[in-house]
XYZ file of C-alpha atoms in Angstrom:
459
model
C 31.606 78.707 58.704
C 32.879 75.491 57.476
C 30.423 73.564 59.667
C 27.441 75.440 58.225
C 28.568 74.848 54.651
C 28.875 71.141 55.340
C 25.382 71.037 56.848
C 23.898 72.817 53.750
C 25.519 70.251 51.488
C 24.056 67.346 53.429
C 20.561 68.860 53.242
C 20.877 69.244 49.476
C 21.862 65.595 49.026
C 18.922 64.461 51.173
C 16.505 66.610 49.144
C 17.756 65.233 45.826
C 17.338 61.643 47.025
C 13.783 62.340 48.173
C 12.947 63.932 44.799
C 14.293 60.819 42.951
C 12.085 58.563 45.065
C 9.011 60.642 44.397
C 9.644 60.612 40.648
C 9.949 56.842 40.604
C 6.693 56.466 42.545
C 4.882 58.744 40.039
C 6.172 56.649 37.083
C 4.964 53.456 38.785
C 1.517 54.986 39.392
C 1.285 56.001 35.692
C 2.168 52.509 34.525
C -0.387 50.920 36.861
C -3.074 53.317 35.608
C -2.221 52.435 32.035
C -2.456 48.724 32.749
C -5.775 49.148 34.532
C -7.131 51.095 31.575
C -6.098 48.350 29.094
C -7.641 45.695 31.405
C -10.912 47.653 31.565
C -11.012 47.949 27.738
C -10.470 44.200 27.357
C -13.142 43.536 29.961
C -15.510 45.898 28.144
C -14.853 44.066 24.891
C -15.330 40.740 26.637
C -18.594 41.973 28.084
C -19.745 42.967 24.626
C -18.846 39.471 23.348
C -20.632 37.852 26.263
C -23.617 40.114 25.663
C -23.666 39.168 22.008
C -23.419 35.502 22.865
C -26.258 35.769 25.293
C -28.262 37.705 22.796
C -27.688 35.006 20.083
C -26.902 31.557 21.623
C -27.666 29.764 18.341
C -24.882 31.619 16.599
C -22.369 30.435 19.233
C -23.606 26.823 18.847
C -23.426 27.047 15.105
C -19.887 28.417 15.190
C -18.792 25.698 17.565
C -20.476 23.029 15.442
C -18.855 24.452 12.325
C -15.434 24.345 14.007
C -16.079 20.731 15.108
C -17.142 19.724 11.550
C -14.044 21.317 10.026
C -11.817 19.507 12.493
C -13.573 16.194 11.887
C -13.288 16.696 8.083
C -9.569 17.381 8.416
C -9.036 14.298 10.522
C -11.020 12.233 8.002
C -9.036 13.632 5.100
C -5.771 12.760 6.868
C -6.973 9.208 7.482
C -8.130 8.795 3.839
C -4.844 10.234 2.595
C -2.978 7.800 4.814
C -5.092 4.867 3.554
C -4.477 5.935 -0.067
C -0.768 6.266 0.609
C -0.687 2.818 2.183
C -2.719 1.298 -0.667
C -0.828 2.916 -3.501
C 1.753 0.619 -5.192
C 5.385 1.485 -4.429
C 7.960 2.109 -7.150
C 10.100 -0.879 -8.187
C 13.882 -0.417 -8.300
C 15.950 -0.884 -11.447
C 17.072 -3.701 -11.585
C 14.118 -5.072 -9.606
C 14.914 -5.944 -6.006
C 11.726 -5.376 -4.077
C 9.301 -8.280 -3.483
C 5.923 -7.861 -5.129
C 4.218 -8.099 -1.690
C 6.058 -4.856 -0.697
C 5.090 -3.092 -3.933
C 1.378 -3.727 -3.233
C 0.989 -3.129 0.530
C -2.811 -3.381 0.240
C -2.387 -7.071 -0.649
C -4.433 -6.714 -3.832
C -2.589 -7.544 -7.038
C -3.257 -6.498 -10.675
C -6.040 -8.383 -12.473
C -5.125 -10.009 -15.777
C -6.899 -9.466 -19.085
C -10.608 -10.185 -18.786
C -12.301 -11.842 -21.810
C -15.755 -13.329 -22.359
C -16.152 -17.071 -22.753
C -16.824 -18.049 -26.396
C -20.492 -18.702 -27.111
C -21.448 -21.509 -29.461
C -24.625 -21.258 -31.518
C -26.410 -23.883 -29.406
C -25.032 -22.681 -26.081
C -27.763 -20.847 -24.204
C -26.113 -21.117 -20.805
C -22.942 -19.269 -21.759
C -24.855 -16.098 -22.643
C -25.924 -15.624 -19.027
C -22.606 -16.365 -17.359
C -21.329 -12.797 -16.998
C -24.562 -11.477 -15.572
C -25.532 -14.573 -13.521
C -25.689 -13.711 -9.812
C -24.965 -17.322 -8.893
C -21.857 -17.335 -11.041
C -20.736 -14.018 -9.540
C -21.232 -15.383 -6.016
C -19.080 -18.403 -6.803
C -16.449 -16.044 -8.278
C -16.354 -13.937 -5.100
C -15.766 -16.976 -2.942
C -12.440 -17.586 -4.650
C -10.974 -14.104 -4.510
C -8.137 -15.187 -2.196
C -7.019 -17.886 -4.610
C -7.263 -15.457 -7.557
C -5.121 -12.978 -5.608
C -2.402 -15.580 -4.932
C -1.950 -16.432 -8.623
C -2.099 -12.740 -9.634
C 0.811 -12.126 -7.310
C 2.775 -14.903 -9.021
C 1.808 -13.369 -12.373
C 3.068 -9.888 -11.425
C 6.377 -11.423 -10.303
C 6.571 -13.139 -13.683
C 5.839 -9.919 -15.614
C 8.429 -7.818 -13.749
C 11.086 -10.561 -14.029
C 10.703 -10.967 -17.771
C 10.641 -7.189 -18.277
C 14.043 -7.019 -16.616
C 15.448 -9.904 -18.612
C 14.128 -8.556 -21.938
C 16.053 -5.291 -21.394
C 19.123 -6.885 -19.769
C 20.048 -9.797 -22.069
C 22.570 -9.172 -24.828
C 24.307 -11.456 -27.386
C 27.630 -12.785 -26.059
C 26.286 -13.675 -22.609
C 26.536 -17.246 -21.361
C 23.170 -19.068 -21.225
C 23.881 -20.162 -17.652
C 24.458 -16.580 -16.537
C 21.155 -15.522 -18.163
C 19.247 -18.301 -16.365
C 20.829 -17.550 -12.999
C 20.044 -13.761 -13.307
C 16.432 -14.591 -14.236
C 16.017 -17.035 -11.390
C 17.671 -14.759 -8.849
C 15.327 -11.918 -9.836
C 12.211 -14.173 -9.796
C 13.129 -15.587 -6.362
C 13.457 -12.043 -4.947
C 10.246 -10.733 -6.463
C 8.139 -13.773 -5.478
C 9.751 -13.640 -1.969
C 10.739 -17.309 -2.126
C 9.544 -19.276 0.907
C 9.968 -23.047 0.648
C 6.969 -24.671 -0.994
C 4.738 -21.678 -0.172
C 6.209 -19.401 -2.859
C 8.950 -19.706 -5.430
C 9.879 -20.936 -8.861
C 7.527 -23.490 -10.398
C 10.040 -25.089 -12.797
C 13.539 -24.446 -14.197
C 14.185 -21.694 -16.727
C 13.940 -23.069 -20.257
C 16.232 -21.261 -22.688
C 16.054 -23.616 -25.672
C 17.876 -22.351 -28.779
C 17.027 -22.659 -32.477
C 16.026 -26.265 -33.371
C 15.750 -27.155 -29.636
C 12.093 -26.466 -28.848
C 11.808 -27.148 -25.080
C 13.271 -28.507 -21.859
C 16.796 -27.200 -22.170
C 18.508 -25.360 -19.325
C 22.272 -25.382 -18.823
C 23.828 -27.813 -16.323
C 26.891 -26.758 -14.302
C 29.905 -26.283 -16.619
C 27.806 -25.541 -19.706
C 29.613 -22.721 -21.561
C 27.023 -22.194 -24.347
C 26.926 -18.521 -25.411
C 23.909 -16.589 -26.735
C 24.522 -15.501 -30.314
C 23.007 -12.756 -32.414
C 21.247 -15.110 -34.793
C 19.771 -17.346 -32.091
C 16.047 -17.914 -31.593
C 15.588 -18.548 -27.880
C 12.407 -19.795 -26.143
C 12.414 -18.236 -22.654
C 10.068 -20.369 -20.527
C 9.892 -20.089 -16.729
C 7.292 -20.366 -14.006
C 6.398 -18.820 -10.636
C 3.927 -19.960 -7.968
C 2.187 -18.938 -4.749
C 0.878 -21.806 -2.677
C 1.180 -24.127 -5.660
C -0.842 -21.861 -8.000
C 1.417 -21.881 -11.054
C 2.037 -19.277 -13.744
C 3.412 -20.992 -16.824
C 4.323 -18.356 -19.403
C 6.873 -18.121 -22.223
C 8.031 -15.938 -25.088
C 10.595 -16.113 -27.882
C 13.606 -13.815 -27.855
C 15.540 -12.808 -30.997
C 17.898 -9.995 -32.006
C 17.743 -10.429 -35.808
C 14.553 -9.042 -37.386
C 14.572 -11.686 -40.105
C 12.879 -14.066 -37.662
C 9.965 -11.742 -37.037
C 7.550 -13.596 -39.391
C 8.136 -16.853 -37.457
C 7.468 -15.122 -34.118
C 4.423 -13.363 -35.464
C 2.843 -16.630 -36.675
C 3.387 -18.425 -33.400
C 2.141 -15.493 -31.307
C -1.003 -15.124 -33.372
C -1.608 -18.868 -33.019
C -1.361 -18.544 -29.232
C -3.808 -15.604 -29.244
C -6.404 -17.542 -31.303
C -5.997 -20.431 -28.874
C -6.737 -18.092 -25.933
C -9.685 -16.608 -27.772
C -11.155 -20.030 -28.595
C -10.659 -21.430 -25.084
C -13.380 -21.182 -22.493
C -15.943 -23.118 -20.493
C -17.421 -25.943 -22.553
C -14.942 -25.288 -25.421
C -13.807 -28.567 -27.027
C -10.082 -29.189 -26.934
C -10.057 -30.505 -30.508
C -11.687 -27.234 -31.752
C -8.963 -25.177 -30.070
C -6.269 -27.277 -31.778
C -7.850 -26.827 -35.169
C -8.069 -23.057 -34.766
C -4.409 -22.867 -33.657
C -3.091 -24.921 -36.611
C -5.117 -22.926 -39.178
C -3.616 -19.612 -38.024
C -0.067 -20.985 -37.447
C 0.252 -22.592 -40.863
C -1.110 -19.581 -42.727
C 2.233 -17.924 -42.025
C 5.569 -18.401 -43.799
C 9.078 -17.101 -43.485
C 11.951 -16.508 -45.942
C 15.422 -17.394 -44.762
C 18.482 -17.173 -47.036
C 16.269 -17.016 -50.128
C 14.199 -20.049 -49.221
C 10.546 -19.856 -48.070
C 9.397 -22.080 -45.176
C 5.904 -22.641 -43.926
C 5.519 -22.195 -40.206
C 4.366 -25.612 -38.996
C 2.694 -26.513 -35.721
C 4.850 -28.981 -33.788
C 2.257 -31.754 -33.587
C 3.608 -33.622 -30.552
C 3.797 -30.543 -28.268
C 0.654 -29.269 -26.519
C -0.832 -26.917 -24.032
C -2.146 -28.419 -20.776
C -4.287 -27.993 -17.702
C -2.629 -26.930 -14.496
C -3.520 -27.883 -10.868
C -1.959 -26.864 -7.534
C 1.668 -28.164 -7.467
C 1.011 -30.070 -10.718
C 2.196 -28.393 -13.954
C 0.567 -31.046 -16.260
C -2.654 -32.130 -14.622
C -4.316 -34.414 -17.127
C -5.913 -32.494 -20.001
C -3.874 -31.543 -23.091
C -4.653 -28.727 -25.473
C -3.510 -29.828 -28.970
C -2.054 -27.375 -31.480
C -3.210 -29.311 -34.538
C -6.649 -30.404 -35.784
C -7.788 -34.030 -35.809
C -7.739 -36.706 -33.180
C -11.384 -36.376 -32.406
C -10.829 -35.461 -28.718
C -14.129 -33.948 -27.692
C -13.125 -33.336 -24.054
C -14.307 -29.927 -22.963
C -12.842 -27.272 -20.717
C -14.601 -26.756 -17.405
C -15.310 -24.048 -14.915
C -12.502 -22.982 -12.561
C -9.792 -24.825 -14.518
C -6.371 -23.347 -15.228
C -4.769 -23.850 -18.604
C -1.390 -23.134 -20.179
C -2.225 -22.200 -23.740
C 1.074 -22.629 -25.568
C 1.909 -23.042 -29.220
C 5.173 -24.054 -30.974
C 5.975 -23.289 -34.572
C 8.853 -24.705 -36.622
C 10.548 -24.317 -39.988
C 11.561 -27.972 -39.811
C 9.434 -31.135 -39.675
C 7.042 -29.971 -37.040
C 7.870 -32.983 -34.834
C 10.278 -33.190 -31.872
C 12.297 -35.990 -30.305
C 14.277 -36.348 -27.083
C 18.069 -35.768 -27.265
C 21.053 -34.125 -25.532
C 21.980 -34.208 -21.845
C 19.004 -34.136 -19.468
C 18.605 -31.224 -17.086
C 14.848 -31.202 -16.147
C 13.384 -33.603 -13.590
C 10.110 -33.859 -11.698
C 8.761 -36.116 -9.010
C 5.819 -38.259 -10.167
C 2.685 -36.643 -8.783
C 0.860 -39.930 -8.240
C 3.671 -42.062 -6.834
C 3.194 -43.623 -3.433
C 5.763 -45.007 -1.025
C 8.547 -46.862 -2.783
C 11.191 -48.622 -0.614
C 14.741 -47.510 -1.378
C 17.912 -49.399 -0.582
C 20.567 -46.822 -1.417
C 21.181 -44.323 1.381
C 22.128 -41.641 -1.150
C 18.790 -42.158 -2.965
C 16.888 -41.669 0.324
C 18.876 -38.517 1.099
C 18.257 -37.102 -2.381
C 14.560 -37.920 -2.231
C 14.313 -36.096 1.113
C 15.912 -33.016 -0.451
C 13.507 -33.158 -3.412
C 10.471 -33.542 -1.109
C 11.522 -30.688 1.117
C 12.468 -28.145 -1.573
C 10.432 -29.016 -4.678
C 7.676 -31.468 -3.776
C 6.030 -32.337 -7.075
C 7.301 -29.235 -8.869
C 9.938 -29.591 -11.563
C 13.601 -28.941 -10.806
C 17.015 -29.123 -12.473
C 20.480 -30.193 -11.624
C 21.691 -26.645 -11.071
C 19.093 -26.323 -8.293
C 20.439 -29.437 -6.611
C 23.975 -28.006 -6.834
C 22.664 -24.794 -5.237
C 21.307 -26.797 -2.260
C 24.720 -28.339 -1.683
C 23.994 -31.771 -3.188
C 26.928 -33.486 -4.820
C 27.605 -36.836 -6.499
C 23.887 -37.372 -6.888
C 23.652 -38.595 -10.531
C 23.593 -42.285 -9.547
C 20.884 -41.644 -6.953
C 18.890 -39.562 -9.478
C 19.113 -42.439 -11.949
C 17.976 -44.865 -9.197
C 14.922 -42.665 -8.417
C 14.125 -42.573 -12.160
C 14.352 -46.323 -12.541
C 11.970 -46.801 -9.642
C 9.434 -44.383 -11.144
C 9.707 -41.852 -8.353
C 11.323 -39.101 -10.430
C 10.802 -38.632 -14.166
C 13.488 -37.116 -16.432
C 12.449 -34.589 -19.144
C 15.273 -34.377 -21.728
C 15.442 -31.564 -24.244
C 13.030 -31.795 -27.224
C 14.505 -31.162 -30.660
C 13.303 -30.775 -34.249
C 15.742 -31.395 -37.114
C 19.069 -29.553 -36.852
C 19.280 -26.315 -38.779
C 15.638 -25.371 -38.374
C 14.185 -22.751 -36.100
C 11.409 -23.106 -33.550
C 9.454 -20.491 -31.613
C 7.019 -20.553 -28.661
C 4.456 -18.273 -26.963
C 2.442 -19.214 -23.911
C -0.006 -17.760 -21.412
C -1.799 -19.051 -18.323
C -5.575 -18.621 -18.333
C -8.199 -19.098 -15.623
C -11.781 -20.100 -16.586
C -13.694 -18.128 -13.968
C -17.465 -18.714 -13.656
C -18.216 -15.289 -15.097
C -15.353 -14.676 -17.517
C -11.951 -15.813 -18.797
C -8.873 -14.198 -17.254
C -5.510 -14.226 -19.046
C -3.613 -13.955 -15.767
C -0.063 -13.700 -17.198
C -0.890 -10.983 -19.801
C 1.566 -8.092 -19.839
C 2.477 -5.076 -21.900
C 5.054 -7.115 -23.789
C 2.752 -9.886 -25.103
């Protein structure tokens, strides 16, 4: 009995296992059928697509072409956007620390103010200058040179913008000059004689009209009532920007500044190819001396300082031969010529309108035309080598020699001066107690137009 029961149990277990296997096989078959059905549907759809494509091959070609065009357009847009991004000027830091060359990655720098050349009544040639194809062709040949000096001008603009907002009464003049020069060196990306400062920072105060910059140890402080002429220069490959403005904090000096600035503007307007230098001087003096200023209850006429002038500029030569007077008379009928650079600068004074040399000298410059001069003093030879290497024929100051590590050089500097190799340029003063002001721009007489290269939003 027990054996039969055991046998029945075994049979039941075997049957249940066989049933489970059959159920699993059925499920697998159902899944496979479902997959085959889905595959056949997809194949049917694919056949329809293929049929449609065969029925209309042009549609397929057009669709492919459209997709190709869209892809090409997107690629082109990306390239254009990249080019625009690369060409767009970057943002300058505050205070400025990025070189101008980094701000304009395209290598093209802002153009200055464009003006027409003045046209005299008997000047038939000047009328055709702007539209002349020959003049425009000559203009295009010099674009690289134009671009160099525009880079120097942009460095000048951004440097002076920083200084105008940074300077406050109570600062030492030497600290102001060093901040300005540090900023300008960074922006111009100083590189030996290829790029850098063109001459020392002039910061002449009140009755001192020009050529003053502090020497080491000078503790002069900027005061609220000071009238300061800020005059500095930048250059790229010897192409010099010579530009200056007058800085004041007391509004009572505004009439003086206005008279001098308007005189500079009329000088720029009158200048141009074939313009006579004497005519420019007459125009400047007429505007300058039409202004007056009241100080402490006394009225002063704003006078042109008759022995200060504008000048032509050449590569590595700040004063290159022609002078632009700021008074009438003299009968100098020399004319301005095509492709010349000029510094149009005017000085006004409440004093005599005449300056003389005085005070300790700080500005020096190697004589542009000097040849080889034998030197006996070893220190003089060493100093001359330093000057040739770092400044060439550009102006420099004693602070800059200190910065290069030169010491005990005054005797050698005097020796170079006595031999005519280096010329000193002492400060220029009107009578004590008066006030002087200055405004200056660099202009280029292009064949087709006149470009005020150093023009900025400030002046």
